[in-house]
Short mmCIF file of C-alpha atoms and ligand atoms in Angstrom, two decimals:
data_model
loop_
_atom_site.label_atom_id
_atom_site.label_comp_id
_atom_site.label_asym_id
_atom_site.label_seq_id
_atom_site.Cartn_x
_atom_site.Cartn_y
_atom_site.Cartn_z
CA UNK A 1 -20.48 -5.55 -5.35
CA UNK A 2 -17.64 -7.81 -7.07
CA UNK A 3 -13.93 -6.42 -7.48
CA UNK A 4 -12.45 -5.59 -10.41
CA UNK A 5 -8.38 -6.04 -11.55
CA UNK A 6 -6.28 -3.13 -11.83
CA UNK A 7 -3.40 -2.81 -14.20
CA UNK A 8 -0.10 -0.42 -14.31
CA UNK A 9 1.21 -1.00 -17.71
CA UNK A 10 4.45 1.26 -17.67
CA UNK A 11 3.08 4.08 -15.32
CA UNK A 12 5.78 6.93 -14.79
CA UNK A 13 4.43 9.98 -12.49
CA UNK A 14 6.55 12.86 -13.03
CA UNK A 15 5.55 16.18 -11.29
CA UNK A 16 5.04 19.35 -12.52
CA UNK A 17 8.31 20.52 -11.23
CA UNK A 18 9.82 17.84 -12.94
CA UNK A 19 10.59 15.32 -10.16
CA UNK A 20 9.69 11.78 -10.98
CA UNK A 21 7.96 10.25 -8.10
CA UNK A 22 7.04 6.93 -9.58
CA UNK A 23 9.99 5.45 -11.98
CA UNK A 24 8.30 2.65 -14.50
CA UNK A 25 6.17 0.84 -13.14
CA UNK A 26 4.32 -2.69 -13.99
CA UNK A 27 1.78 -3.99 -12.02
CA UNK A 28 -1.12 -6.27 -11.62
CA UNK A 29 -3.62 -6.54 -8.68
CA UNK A 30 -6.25 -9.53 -9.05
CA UNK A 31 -9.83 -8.92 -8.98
CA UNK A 32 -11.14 -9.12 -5.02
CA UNK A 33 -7.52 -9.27 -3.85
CA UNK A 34 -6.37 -7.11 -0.95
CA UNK A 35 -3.26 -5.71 -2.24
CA UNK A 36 -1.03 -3.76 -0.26
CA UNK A 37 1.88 -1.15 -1.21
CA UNK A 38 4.54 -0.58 1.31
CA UNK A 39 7.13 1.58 1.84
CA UNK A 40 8.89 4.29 3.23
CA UNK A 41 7.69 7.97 3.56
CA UNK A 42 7.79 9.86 0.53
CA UNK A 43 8.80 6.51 -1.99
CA UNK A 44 5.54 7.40 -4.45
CA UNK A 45 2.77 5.05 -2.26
CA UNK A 46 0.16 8.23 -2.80
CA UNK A 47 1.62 8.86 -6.24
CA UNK A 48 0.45 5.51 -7.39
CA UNK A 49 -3.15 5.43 -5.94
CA UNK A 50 -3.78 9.15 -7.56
CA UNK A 51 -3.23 7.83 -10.67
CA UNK A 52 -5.11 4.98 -10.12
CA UNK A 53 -8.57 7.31 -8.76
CA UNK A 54 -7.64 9.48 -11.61
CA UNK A 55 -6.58 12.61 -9.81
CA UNK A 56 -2.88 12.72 -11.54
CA UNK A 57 -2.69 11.72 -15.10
CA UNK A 58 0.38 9.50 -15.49
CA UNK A 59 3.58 10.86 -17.62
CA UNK A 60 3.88 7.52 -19.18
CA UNK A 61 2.33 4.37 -19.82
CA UNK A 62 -1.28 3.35 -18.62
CA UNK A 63 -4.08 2.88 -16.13
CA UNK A 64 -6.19 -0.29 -16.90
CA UNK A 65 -9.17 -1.37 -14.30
CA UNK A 66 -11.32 -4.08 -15.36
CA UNK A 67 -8.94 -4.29 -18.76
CA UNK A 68 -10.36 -0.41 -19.45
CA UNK A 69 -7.63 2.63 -19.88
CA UNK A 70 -8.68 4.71 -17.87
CA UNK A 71 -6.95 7.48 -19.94
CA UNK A 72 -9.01 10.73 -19.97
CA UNK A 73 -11.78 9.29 -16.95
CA UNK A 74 -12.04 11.33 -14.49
CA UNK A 75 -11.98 10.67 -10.49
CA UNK A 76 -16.04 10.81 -10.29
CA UNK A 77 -16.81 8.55 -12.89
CA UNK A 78 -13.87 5.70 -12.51
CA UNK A 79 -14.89 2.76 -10.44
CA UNK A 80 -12.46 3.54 -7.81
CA UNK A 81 -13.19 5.21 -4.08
CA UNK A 82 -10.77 6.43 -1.69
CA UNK A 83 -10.09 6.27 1.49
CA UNK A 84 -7.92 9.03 3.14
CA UNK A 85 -5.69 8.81 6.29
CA UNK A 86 -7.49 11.32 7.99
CA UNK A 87 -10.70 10.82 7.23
CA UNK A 88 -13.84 13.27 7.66
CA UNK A 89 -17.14 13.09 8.16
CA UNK A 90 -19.63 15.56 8.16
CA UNK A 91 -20.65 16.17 11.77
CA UNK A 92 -24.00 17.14 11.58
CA UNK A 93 -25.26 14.26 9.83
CA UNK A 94 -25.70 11.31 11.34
CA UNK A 95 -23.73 7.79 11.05
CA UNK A 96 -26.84 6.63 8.49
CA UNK A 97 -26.90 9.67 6.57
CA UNK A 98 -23.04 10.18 6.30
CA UNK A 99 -22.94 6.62 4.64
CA UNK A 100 -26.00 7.54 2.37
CA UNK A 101 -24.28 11.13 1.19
CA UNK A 102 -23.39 9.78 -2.16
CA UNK A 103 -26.22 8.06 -2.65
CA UNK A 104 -28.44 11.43 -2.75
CA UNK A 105 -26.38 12.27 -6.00
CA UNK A 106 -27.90 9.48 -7.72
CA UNK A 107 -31.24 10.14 -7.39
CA UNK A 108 -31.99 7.69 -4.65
CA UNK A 109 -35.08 8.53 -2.37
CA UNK A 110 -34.70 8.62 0.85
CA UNK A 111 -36.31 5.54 2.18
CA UNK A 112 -33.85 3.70 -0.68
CA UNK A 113 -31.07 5.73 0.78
CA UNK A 114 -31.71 4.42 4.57
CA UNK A 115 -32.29 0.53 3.08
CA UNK A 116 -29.05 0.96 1.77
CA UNK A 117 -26.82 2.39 4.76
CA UNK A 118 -28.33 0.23 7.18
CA UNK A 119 -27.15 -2.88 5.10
CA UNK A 120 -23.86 -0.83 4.86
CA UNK A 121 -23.50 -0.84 8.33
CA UNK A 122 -24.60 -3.44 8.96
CA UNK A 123 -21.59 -5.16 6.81
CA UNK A 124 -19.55 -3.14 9.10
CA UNK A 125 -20.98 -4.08 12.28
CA UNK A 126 -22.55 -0.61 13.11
CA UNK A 127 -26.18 -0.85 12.47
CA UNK A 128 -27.16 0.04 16.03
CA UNK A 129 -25.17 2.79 15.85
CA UNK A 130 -27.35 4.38 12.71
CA UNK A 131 -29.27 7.33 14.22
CA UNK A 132 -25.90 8.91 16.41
CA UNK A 133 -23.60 11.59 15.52
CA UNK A 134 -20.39 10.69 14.21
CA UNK A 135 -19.04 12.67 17.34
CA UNK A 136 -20.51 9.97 19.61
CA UNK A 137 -18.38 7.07 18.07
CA UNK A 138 -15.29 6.11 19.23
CA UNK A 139 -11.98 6.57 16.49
CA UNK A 140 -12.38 2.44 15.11
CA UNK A 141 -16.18 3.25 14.92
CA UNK A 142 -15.98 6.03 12.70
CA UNK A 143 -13.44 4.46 10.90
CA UNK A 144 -15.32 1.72 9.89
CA UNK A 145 -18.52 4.46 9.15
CA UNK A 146 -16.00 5.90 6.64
CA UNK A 147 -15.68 2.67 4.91
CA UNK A 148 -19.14 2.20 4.77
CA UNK A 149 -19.67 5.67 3.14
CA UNK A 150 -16.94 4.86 0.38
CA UNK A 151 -18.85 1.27 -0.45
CA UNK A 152 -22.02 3.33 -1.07
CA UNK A 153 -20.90 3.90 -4.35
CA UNK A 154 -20.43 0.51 -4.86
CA UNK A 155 -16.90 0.79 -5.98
CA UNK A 156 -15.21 -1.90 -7.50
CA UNK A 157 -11.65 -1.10 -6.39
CA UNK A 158 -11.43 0.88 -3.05
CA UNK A 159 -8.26 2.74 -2.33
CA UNK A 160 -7.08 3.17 1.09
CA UNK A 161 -4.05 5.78 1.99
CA UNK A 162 -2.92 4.77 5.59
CA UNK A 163 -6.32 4.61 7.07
CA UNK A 164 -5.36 3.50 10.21
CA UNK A 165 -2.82 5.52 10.95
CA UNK A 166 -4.89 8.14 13.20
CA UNK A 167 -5.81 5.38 15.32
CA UNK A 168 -4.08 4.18 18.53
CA UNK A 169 -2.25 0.78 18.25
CA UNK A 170 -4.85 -1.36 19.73
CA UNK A 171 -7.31 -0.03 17.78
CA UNK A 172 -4.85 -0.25 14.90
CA UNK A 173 -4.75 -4.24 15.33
CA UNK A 174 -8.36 -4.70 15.81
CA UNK A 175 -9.40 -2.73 12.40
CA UNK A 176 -6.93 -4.92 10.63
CA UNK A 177 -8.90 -7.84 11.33
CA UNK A 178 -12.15 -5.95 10.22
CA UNK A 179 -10.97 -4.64 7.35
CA UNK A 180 -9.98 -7.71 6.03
CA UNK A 181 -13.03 -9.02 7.38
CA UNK A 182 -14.74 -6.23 4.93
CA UNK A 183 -12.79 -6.66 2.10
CA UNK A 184 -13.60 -10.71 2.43
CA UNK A 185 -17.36 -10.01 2.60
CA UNK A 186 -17.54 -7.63 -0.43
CA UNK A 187 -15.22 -9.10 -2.65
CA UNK A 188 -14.38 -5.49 -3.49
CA UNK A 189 -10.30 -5.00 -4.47
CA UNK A 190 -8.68 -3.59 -1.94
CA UNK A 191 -5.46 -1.36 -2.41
CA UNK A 192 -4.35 -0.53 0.85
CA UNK A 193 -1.51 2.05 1.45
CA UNK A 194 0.83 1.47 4.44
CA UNK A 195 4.38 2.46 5.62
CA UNK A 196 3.87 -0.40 8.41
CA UNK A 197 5.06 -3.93 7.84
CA UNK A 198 3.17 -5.29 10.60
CA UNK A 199 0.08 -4.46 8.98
CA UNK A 200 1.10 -5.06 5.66
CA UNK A 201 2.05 -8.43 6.23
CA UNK A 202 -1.25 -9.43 8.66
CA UNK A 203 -3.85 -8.09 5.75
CA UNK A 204 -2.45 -8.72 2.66
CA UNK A 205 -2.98 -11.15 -0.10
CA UNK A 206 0.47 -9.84 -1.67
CA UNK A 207 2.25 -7.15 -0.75
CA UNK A 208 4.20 -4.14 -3.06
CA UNK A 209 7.54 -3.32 -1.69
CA UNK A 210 8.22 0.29 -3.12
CA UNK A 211 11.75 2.55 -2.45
CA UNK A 212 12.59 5.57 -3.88
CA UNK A 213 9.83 5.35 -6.60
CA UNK A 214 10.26 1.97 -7.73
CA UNK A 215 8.46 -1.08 -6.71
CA UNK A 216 11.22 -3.82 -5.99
CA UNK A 217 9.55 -6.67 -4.85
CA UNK A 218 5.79 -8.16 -5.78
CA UNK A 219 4.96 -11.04 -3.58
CA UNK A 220 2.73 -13.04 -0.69
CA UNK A 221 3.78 -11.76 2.55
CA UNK A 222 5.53 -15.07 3.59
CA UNK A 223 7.77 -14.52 0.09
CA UNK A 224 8.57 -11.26 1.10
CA UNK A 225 9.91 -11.84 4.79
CA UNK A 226 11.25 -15.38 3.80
CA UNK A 227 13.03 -14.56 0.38
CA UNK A 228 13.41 -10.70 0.15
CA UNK A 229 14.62 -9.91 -3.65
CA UNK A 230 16.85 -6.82 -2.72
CA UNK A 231 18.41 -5.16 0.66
CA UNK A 232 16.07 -2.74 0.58
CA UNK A 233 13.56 -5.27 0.82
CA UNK A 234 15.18 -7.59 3.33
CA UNK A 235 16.16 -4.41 5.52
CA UNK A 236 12.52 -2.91 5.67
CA UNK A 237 10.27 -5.92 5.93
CA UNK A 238 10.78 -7.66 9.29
CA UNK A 239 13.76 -7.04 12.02
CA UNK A 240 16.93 -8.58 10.52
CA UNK A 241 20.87 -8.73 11.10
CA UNK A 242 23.12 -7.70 8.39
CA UNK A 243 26.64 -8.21 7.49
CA UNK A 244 28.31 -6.14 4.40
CA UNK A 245 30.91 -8.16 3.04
CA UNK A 246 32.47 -9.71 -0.43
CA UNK A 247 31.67 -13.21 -1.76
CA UNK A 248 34.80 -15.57 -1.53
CA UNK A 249 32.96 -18.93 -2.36
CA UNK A 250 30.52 -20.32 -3.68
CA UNK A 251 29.15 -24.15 -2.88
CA UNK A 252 27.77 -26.60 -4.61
CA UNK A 253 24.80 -26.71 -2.29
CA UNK A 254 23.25 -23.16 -3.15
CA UNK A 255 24.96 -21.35 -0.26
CA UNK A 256 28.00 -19.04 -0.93
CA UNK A 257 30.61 -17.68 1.97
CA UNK A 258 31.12 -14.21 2.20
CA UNK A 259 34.12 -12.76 4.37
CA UNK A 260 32.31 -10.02 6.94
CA UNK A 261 33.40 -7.97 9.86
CA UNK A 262 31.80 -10.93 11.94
CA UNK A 263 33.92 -13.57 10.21
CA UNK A 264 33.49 -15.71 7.64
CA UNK A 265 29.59 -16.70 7.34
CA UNK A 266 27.85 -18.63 4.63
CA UNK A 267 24.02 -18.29 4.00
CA UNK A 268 21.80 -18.84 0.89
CA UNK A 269 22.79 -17.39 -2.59
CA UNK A 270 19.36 -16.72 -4.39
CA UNK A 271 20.68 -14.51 -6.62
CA UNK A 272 23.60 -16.35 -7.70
CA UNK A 273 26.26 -14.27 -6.79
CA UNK A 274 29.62 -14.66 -7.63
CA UNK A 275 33.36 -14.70 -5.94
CA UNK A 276 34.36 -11.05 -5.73
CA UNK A 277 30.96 -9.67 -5.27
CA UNK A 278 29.78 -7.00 -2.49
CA UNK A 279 26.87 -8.15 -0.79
CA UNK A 280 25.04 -8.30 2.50
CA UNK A 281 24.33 -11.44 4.61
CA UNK A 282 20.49 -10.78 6.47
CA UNK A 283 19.61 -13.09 9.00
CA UNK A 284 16.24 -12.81 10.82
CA UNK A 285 16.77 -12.37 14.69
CA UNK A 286 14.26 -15.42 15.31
CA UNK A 287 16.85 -17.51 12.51
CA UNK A 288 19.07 -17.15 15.60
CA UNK A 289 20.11 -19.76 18.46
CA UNK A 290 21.72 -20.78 21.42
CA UNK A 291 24.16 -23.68 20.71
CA UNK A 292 26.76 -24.98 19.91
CA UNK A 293 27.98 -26.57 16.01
CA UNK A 294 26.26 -24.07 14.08
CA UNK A 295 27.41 -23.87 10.61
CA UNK A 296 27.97 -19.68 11.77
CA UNK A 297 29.18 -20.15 15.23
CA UNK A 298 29.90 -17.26 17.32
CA UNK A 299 30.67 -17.24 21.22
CA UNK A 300 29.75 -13.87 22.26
CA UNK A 301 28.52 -11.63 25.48
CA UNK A 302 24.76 -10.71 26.04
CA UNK A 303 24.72 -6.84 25.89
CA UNK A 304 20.82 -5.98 26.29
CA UNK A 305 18.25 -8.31 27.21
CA UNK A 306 14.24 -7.54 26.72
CA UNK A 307 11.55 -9.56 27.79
CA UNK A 308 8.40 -9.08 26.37
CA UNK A 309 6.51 -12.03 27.94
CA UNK A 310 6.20 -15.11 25.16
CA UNK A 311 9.51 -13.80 23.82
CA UNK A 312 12.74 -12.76 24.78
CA UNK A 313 15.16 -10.58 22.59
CA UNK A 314 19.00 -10.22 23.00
CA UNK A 315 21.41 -8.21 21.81
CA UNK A 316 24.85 -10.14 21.76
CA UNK A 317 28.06 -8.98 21.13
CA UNK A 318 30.08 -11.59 18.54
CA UNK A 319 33.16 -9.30 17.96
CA UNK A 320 34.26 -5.50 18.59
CA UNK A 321 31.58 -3.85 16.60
CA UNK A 322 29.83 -6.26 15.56
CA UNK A 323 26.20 -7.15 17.15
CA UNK A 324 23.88 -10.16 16.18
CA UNK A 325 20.01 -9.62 18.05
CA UNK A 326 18.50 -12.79 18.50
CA UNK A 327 14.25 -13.38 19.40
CA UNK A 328 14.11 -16.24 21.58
CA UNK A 329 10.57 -17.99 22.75
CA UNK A 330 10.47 -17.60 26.66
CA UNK A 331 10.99 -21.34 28.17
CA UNK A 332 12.23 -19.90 31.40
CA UNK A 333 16.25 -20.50 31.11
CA UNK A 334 16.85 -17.36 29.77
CA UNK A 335 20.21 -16.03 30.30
CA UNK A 336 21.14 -12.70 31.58
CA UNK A 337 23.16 -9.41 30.71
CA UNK A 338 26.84 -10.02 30.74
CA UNK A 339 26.50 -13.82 30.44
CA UNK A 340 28.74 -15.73 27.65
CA UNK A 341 26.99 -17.61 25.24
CA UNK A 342 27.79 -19.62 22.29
CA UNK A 343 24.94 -18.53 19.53
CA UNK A 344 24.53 -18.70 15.92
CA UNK A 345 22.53 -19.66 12.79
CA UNK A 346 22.68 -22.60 10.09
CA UNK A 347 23.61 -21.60 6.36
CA UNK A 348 20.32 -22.10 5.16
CA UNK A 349 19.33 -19.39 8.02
CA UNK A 350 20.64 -16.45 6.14
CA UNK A 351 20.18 -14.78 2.69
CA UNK A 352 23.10 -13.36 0.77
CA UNK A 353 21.97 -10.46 -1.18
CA UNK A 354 24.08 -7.84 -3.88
CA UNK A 355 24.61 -4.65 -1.52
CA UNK A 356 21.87 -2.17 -2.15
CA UNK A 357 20.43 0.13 -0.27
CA UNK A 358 19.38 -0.57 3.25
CA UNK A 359 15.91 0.78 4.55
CA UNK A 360 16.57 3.74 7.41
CA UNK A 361 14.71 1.02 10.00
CA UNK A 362 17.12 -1.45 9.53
CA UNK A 363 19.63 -2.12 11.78
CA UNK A 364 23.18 -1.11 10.64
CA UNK A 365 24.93 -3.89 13.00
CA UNK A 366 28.13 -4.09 10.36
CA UNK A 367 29.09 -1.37 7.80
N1 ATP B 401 2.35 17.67 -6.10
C1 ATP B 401 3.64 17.32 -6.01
N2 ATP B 401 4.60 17.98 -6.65
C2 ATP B 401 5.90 17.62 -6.57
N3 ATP B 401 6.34 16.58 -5.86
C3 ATP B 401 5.44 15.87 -5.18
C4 ATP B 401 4.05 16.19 -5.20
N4 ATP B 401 3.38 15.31 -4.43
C5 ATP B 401 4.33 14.47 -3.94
N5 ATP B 401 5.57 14.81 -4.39
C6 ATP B 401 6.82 14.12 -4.08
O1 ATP B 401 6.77 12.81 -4.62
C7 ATP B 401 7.33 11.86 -3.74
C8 ATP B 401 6.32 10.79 -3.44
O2 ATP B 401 5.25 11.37 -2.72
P1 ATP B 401 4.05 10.47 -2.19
O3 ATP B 401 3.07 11.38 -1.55
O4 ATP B 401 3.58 9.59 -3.28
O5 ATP B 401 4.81 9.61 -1.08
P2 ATP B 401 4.24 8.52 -0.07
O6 ATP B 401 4.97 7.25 -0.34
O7 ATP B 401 2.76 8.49 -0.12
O8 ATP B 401 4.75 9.09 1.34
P3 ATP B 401 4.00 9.16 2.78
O9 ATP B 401 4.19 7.76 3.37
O10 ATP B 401 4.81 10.17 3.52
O11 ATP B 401 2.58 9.53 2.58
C9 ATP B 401 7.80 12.63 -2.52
O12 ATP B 401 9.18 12.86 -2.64
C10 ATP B 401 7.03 13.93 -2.60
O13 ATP B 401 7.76 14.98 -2.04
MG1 MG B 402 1.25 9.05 1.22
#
C-alpha cells in the first residue's frame, strides 16, 4: 500500500437548496500524512471528505488525488475508502470474512481472500480473533476490524468521519494510539474527521481548523495551540483566557498593549495590529502563574479550585467580572478557595489577535 496526496484546488460545495457548506477552499495533504480536519458541528468537515470519495460533486474548483481530477470518477472506482462514525459490519460473517467482503468483488478466491485478511488483521492486531463474530468483540475491537475491511481495497487515501466517536473515552485514547500506529505501518494517507481537539492534536501530522465553512488555519498541532491565526482558532483549540479590548500601543519588541476589562495587558502582536484596533488578548491557562513582577500582574481571589491529581486548575477572580483560570502542576502548596493571590503571565505569554469570532467552547471570561 503507499499513500497518495490529495489536492483541493478552489473546492466550493454548495447544496442543492442552495446553502454553501464549504466556502473556497485550498488545500494540500502530503502523501502518507495523517491529516486531520477539525471543527465544530455542522462547519462542512463531512462536506469536504464527500467530495473527496466522490459522493458530492463540488460547485467549484477541483478534486486532485495523486495530481488526477477526479472530476466525473465515481466513489467505487477513486482510490479513496471511508470510514463512517458508526460503523457496521455484517453480523453474520465473521471478523475474517467481514475484512475479505470487498475482496470477493474482485475476483479473489477464497483461499487468496483468507491470506489477505489474516495479514489485515494481523496489521491491526486481531489475527486471533479471525474465526469470531463481530458480536463477540468488544467496541475498540471491531473498530479496528472496520479498518481492516476498508484497507482491503488497498486504498491509497482512507477517509475517516469521527470514527471514534461511538467509543467510550478510554477506549477513545487507546485507538488513537493504534490508529496512528496503522496509519504509520501502511503509509496509507489518512484524513481523519474530528470535532475533538484532544484527538486532533495527539494524531495528527497537521491539523485543518475549519468554522463556518472555511478552513482558517493549516498547521502542525504545536503551530496551532502555540500561534493560533484567528479567534476562532485560538478559542477552539486548547482551554484559553480571553480579553476583548482595543490596541493603545504598540512596542518595539513585537508585543502591543491593549486596554481590557482586566486592565491594561500587553501580549504578542503576530498580526501586526495597530493603535485603535479591536482585538482579543488569549492566554493559555497553563501560560499562567503564581508570583509576583509579572509583566500582567493581577492580585486576585481563588473562586474554584479542581484537582485532578498531576494538575491543579483555578479559577481566580482579577476584577468584578473578570476571571483568569490558571493549570498549575501539583507540587503540594496549592492554595485554597477564598485565598488571595498575586498571579499573572509575561507579555510573551499571550497572543493579541483582531476580534473574530470566538468558538461556542471557549470561555467568554471578558465581553
Ligand atoms: N444534503 C444537504 N443539503 C443541504 N445542506 C446540507 C446537506 N448536508 C449537510 N448540509 C449542511 O451543511 C453544513 C455542513 O454539514 P457537514 O455535514 O459537512 O458538517 P460537519 O462539520 O460534518 O458536522 P458534524 O460534526 O455535525 O458531523 C451543515 O450546516 C449542514 O446542515
Ligand atoms: Mg460530519
Amino acid at each position: 500500500m503507499h499513500g497518495k496526496d490529495v489536492t483541493l484546488d478552489g473546492v466550493a460545495i454548495t447544496y442543492p437548496n442552495g446553502f454553501t457548506a464549504v466556502h473556497p477552499t485550498n488545500l494540500k495533504v502530503e502523501a502518507g500524512e495523517f491529516f486531520s480536519i477539525l471543527g465544530p458541528s455542522g462547519c462542512g468537515k463531512t462536506t469536504i471528505l464527500r467530495a473527496v470519495s466522490g459522493f458530492v460533486d463540488p460547485s467549484q474548483g477541483k478534486v486532485l488525488i495523486g495530481g488526477d481530477d477526479q472530476q466525473g470518477i465515481g466513489p467505487n472506482t477513486r482510490p479513496t475508502a471511508l470510514i463512517f462514525q458508526n460503523l457496521a459490519l455484517f453480523p453474520l460473517m465473521s471478523v475474517w470474512e467481514n475484512v475479505a467482503f470487498g475482496l470477493e468483488a474482485r475476483g479473489a478466491s477464497k483461499a487468496e481472500r483468507r491470506k489477505k485478511a489474516l495479514e489485515l488483521l494481523d496489521l491491526v492486531a486481531l489475527r486471533d480473533q479471525a474465526d469470531k463474530k463481530p458480536q463477540e468483540l468488544s467496541g475498540g475491537q471491531r473498530q479496528r476490524v472496520a479498518i481492516a475491511r476498508a484497507l482491503a481495497v488497498e486504498p491509497s487515501v482512507l477517509l475517516l468521519d469521527e470514527p471514534l466517536s461511538a467509543l467510550d473515552l478510554k477506549l477513545r485514547q487507546h485507538m488513537r494510539a493504534e490508529l496512528r500506529d496503522i496509519q504509520k505501518k501502511t503509509g496509507v494517507t489518512f484524513i481523519y474527521i474530528t470535532h475533538d481537539q484532544g484527538e486532533a492534536l495527539t494524531m495528527s501530522d497537521r491539523i485543518a481548523v475549519m468554522n463556518a465553512g472555511v478552513v482558517e488555519q493549516v498547521g502542525a498541532p504545536d503551530e496551532v495551540y502555540n500561534a493560533p491565526a484567528t479567534a476562532f482558532v485560538a478559542s477552539f483549540v486548547g482551554e484559553v483566557n480571553q480579553f476583548k479590548g482595543r490596541i493603545v500601543e504598540i512596542r518595539e519588541d513585537g508585543l502591543a498593549v491593549i486596554e481590557t476589562v482586566a486592565g491594561v495587558l500587553v501580549g504578542k502582536n503576530p498580526k501586526g495590529l495597530t493603535t485603535g484596533d479591536a482585538a482579543i488578548l488569549f492566554v493559555r491557562p497553563e501560560q499562567v502563574q503564581p508570583g509576583q513582577h509579572l509583566t500582567n500582574q493581577f492580585t486576585g481571589q481563588v473562586m474554584r479550585r479542581d484537582l485532578e491529581g498531576a494538575f491543579i486548575n483555578y479559577e481566580i477572580t482579577i476584577r468584578e467580572g473578570a476571571q483568569l483560570v490558571m493549570h498549575t502542576t501539583n507540587t503540594g502548596d496549592g492554595v485554597g478557595v477564598g485565598a488571595e493571590l498575586s498571579v499573572g503571565f509575561q507579555g510573551n505569554g499571550g497572543i493579541i489577535l483582531p476580534e473574530g469570532q470566538l468558538a461556542r467552547t471557549g470561555r467568554e471570561l471578558a465581553a
